[in-house]
GROMACS .gro file of C-alpha atoms in nm:
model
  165
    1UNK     CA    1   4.650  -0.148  16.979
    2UNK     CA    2   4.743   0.212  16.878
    3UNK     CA    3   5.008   0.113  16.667
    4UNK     CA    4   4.852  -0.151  16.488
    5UNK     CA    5   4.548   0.087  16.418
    6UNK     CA    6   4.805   0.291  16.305
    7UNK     CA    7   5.007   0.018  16.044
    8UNK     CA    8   4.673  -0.068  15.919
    9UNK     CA    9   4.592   0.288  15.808
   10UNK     CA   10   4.979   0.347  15.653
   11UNK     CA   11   4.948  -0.018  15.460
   12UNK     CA   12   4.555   0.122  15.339
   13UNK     CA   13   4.725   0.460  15.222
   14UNK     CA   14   5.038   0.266  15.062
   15UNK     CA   15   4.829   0.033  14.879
   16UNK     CA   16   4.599   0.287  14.760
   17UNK     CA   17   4.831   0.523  14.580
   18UNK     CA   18   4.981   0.204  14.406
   19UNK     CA   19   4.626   0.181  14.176
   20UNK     CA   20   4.693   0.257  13.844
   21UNK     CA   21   4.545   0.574  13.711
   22UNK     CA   22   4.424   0.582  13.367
   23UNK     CA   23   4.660   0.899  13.178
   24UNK     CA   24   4.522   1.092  12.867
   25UNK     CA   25   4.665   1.035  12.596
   26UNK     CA   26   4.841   1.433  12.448
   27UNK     CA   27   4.986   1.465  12.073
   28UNK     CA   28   5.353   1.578  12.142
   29UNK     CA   29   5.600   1.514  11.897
   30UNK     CA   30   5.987   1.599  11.864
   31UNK     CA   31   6.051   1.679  11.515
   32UNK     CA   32   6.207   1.994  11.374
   33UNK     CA   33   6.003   2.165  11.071
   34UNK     CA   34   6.213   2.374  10.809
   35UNK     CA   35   5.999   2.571  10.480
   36UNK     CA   36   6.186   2.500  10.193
   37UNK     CA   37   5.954   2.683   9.972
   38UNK     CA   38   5.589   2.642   9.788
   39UNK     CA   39   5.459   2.371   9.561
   40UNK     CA   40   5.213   2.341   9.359
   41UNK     CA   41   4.911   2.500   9.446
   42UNK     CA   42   4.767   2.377   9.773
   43UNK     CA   43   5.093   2.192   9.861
   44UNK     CA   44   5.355   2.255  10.111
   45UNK     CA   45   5.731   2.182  10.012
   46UNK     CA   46   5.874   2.154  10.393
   47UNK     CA   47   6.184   2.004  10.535
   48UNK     CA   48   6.134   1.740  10.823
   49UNK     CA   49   6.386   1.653  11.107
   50UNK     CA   50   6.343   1.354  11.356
   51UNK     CA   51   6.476   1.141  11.554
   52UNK     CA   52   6.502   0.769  11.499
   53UNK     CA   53   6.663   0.445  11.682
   54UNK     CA   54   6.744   0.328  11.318
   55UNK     CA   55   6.871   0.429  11.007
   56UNK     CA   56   6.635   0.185  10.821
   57UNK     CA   57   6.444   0.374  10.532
   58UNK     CA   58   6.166   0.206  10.559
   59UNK     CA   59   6.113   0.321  10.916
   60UNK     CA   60   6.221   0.691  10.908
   61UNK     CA   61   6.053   0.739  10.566
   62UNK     CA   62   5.730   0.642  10.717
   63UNK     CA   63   5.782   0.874  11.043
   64UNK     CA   64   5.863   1.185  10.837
   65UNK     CA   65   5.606   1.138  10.627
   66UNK     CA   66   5.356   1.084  10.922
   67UNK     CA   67   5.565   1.396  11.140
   68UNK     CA   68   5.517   1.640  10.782
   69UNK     CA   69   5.123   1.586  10.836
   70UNK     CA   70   5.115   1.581  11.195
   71UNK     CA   71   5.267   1.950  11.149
   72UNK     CA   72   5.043   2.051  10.907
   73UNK     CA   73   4.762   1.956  11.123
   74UNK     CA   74   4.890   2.077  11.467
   75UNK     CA   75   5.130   2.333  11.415
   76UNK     CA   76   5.140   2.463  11.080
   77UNK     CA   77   5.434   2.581  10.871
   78UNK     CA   78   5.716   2.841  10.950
   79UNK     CA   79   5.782   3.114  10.758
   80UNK     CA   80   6.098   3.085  10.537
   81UNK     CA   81   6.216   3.089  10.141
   82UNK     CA   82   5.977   3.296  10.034
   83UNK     CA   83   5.702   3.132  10.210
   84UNK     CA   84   5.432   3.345  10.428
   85UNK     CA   85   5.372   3.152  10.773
   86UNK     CA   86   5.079   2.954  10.728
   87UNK     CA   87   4.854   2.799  11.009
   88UNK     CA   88   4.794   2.496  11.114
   89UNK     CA   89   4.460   2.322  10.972
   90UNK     CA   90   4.315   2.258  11.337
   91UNK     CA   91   4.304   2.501  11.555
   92UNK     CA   92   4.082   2.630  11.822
   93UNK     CA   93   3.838   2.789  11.562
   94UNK     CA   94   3.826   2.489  11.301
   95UNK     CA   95   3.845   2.154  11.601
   96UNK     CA   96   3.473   2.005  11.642
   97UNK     CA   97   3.487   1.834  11.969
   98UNK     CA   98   3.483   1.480  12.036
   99UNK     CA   99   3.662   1.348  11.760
  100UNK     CA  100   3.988   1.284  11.913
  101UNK     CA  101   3.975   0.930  11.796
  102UNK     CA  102   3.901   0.927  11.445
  103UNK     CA  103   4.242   1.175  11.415
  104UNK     CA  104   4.413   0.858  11.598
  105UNK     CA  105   4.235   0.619  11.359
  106UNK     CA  106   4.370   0.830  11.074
  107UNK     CA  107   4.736   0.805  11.208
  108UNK     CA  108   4.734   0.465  11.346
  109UNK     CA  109   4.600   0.330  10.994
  110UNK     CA  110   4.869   0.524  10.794
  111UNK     CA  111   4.589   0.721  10.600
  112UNK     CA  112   4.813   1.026  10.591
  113UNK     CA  113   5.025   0.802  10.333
  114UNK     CA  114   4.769   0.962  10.095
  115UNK     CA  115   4.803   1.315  10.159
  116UNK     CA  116   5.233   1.296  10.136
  117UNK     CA  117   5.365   1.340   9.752
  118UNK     CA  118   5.713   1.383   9.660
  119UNK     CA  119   6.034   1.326   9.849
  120UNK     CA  120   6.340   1.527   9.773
  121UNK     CA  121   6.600   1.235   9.775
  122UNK     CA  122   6.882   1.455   9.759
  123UNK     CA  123   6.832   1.652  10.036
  124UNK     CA  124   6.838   1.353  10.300
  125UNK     CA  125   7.008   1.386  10.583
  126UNK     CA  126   7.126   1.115  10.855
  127UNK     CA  127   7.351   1.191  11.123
  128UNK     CA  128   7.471   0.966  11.413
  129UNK     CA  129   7.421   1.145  11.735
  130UNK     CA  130   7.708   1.082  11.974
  131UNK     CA  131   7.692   0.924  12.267
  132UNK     CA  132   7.376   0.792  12.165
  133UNK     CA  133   7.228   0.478  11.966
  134UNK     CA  134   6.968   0.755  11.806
  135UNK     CA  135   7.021   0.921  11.437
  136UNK     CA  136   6.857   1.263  11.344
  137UNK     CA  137   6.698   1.239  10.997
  138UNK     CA  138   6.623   1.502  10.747
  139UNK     CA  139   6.425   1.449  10.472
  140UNK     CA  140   6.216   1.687  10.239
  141UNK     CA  141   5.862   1.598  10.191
  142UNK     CA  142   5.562   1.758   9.972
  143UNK     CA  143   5.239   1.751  10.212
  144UNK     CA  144   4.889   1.783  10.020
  145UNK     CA  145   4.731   2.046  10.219
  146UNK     CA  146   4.370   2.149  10.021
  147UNK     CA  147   4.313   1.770  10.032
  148UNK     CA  148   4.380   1.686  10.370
  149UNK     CA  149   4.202   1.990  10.453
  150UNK     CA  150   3.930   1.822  10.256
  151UNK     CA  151   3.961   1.514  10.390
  152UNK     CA  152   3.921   1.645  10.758
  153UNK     CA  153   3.651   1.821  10.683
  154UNK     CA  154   3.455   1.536  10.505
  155UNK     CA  155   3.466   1.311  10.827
  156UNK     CA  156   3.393   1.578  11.065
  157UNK     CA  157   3.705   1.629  11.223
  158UNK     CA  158   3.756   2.017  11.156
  159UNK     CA  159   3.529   2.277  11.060
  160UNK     CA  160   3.494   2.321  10.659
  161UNK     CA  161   3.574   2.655  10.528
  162UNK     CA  162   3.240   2.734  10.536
  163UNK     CA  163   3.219   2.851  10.855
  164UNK     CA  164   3.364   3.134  10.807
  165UNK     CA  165   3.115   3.306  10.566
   0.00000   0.00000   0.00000
């Protein structure tokens, strides 16, 4: 009786670790960020490297655009060519709370198409890695940063300027 007491508690325990547990969803990326110098005013000029399962310019044009804003956002821009290190737009002092999903929205809907200007043709960059099916791509990119900054701001995703004063 003891040891069927006892397989009826392991098969309990067994079958309830194998629930599924709902994860959180965390903004990691693995691109490589290069300053390749300023723009106009309120643009960055920056240098994007990813990694891609095709060499298909539609695809990678589209994920270096969308890594060149994610990095604005997130991480900000390096120092480098003459460029002063410059912050990234959200940050612990500028992120209002709660609107995690909106910033998803605004990915998943390609909205930071609007914020992206020029590409650099010339300075693209594919290389086959070996061993591997996967290509790193390099691509220089002109990000919009006053209006995405704006844009944010408008539909309360980060704190306005105004803050501050």
């Amino acid at each position: 009786m003891k040891k069927i007491t006892y397989l009826a508690l392991f098969v309990i325990l067994i079958l309830s670790s194998c629930t599924s547990t709902k994860k959180v969803a965390t903004v990691t990326r693995d691109y490589e960020v290069e300053t390749m110098g300023v723009g106009k005013d309120g643009t960055y000029l920056i240098k994007v490297t990813d990694y891609f399962q095709t060499a298909d310019e539609r695809v990678y044009i589209d994920g270096l655009k969308k890594s060149a804003v994610h990095c604005v956002i997130y991480r900000g821009i390096p120092a480098g060519n003459g460029s002063l290190k410059q912050p990234a737009l959200m940050n612990n002092d500028t992120k209002i709370e709660g609107n995690e999903q909106a910033l998803s929205d605004f990915f998943a809907q390609k909205q930071y198409l609007n914020f992206v200007g020029s590409i650099v043709n010339s300075s693209k960059s594919i290389t086959k890695i070996k061993g591997s099916k996967d290509f790193k791509i390099s691509l220089t990119v002109s990000v919009n940063k006053d209006e995405l900054r704006k844009y944010l701001s408008d539909n309360g995703i980060i704190k306005s300027l105004d803050f501050i004063f």
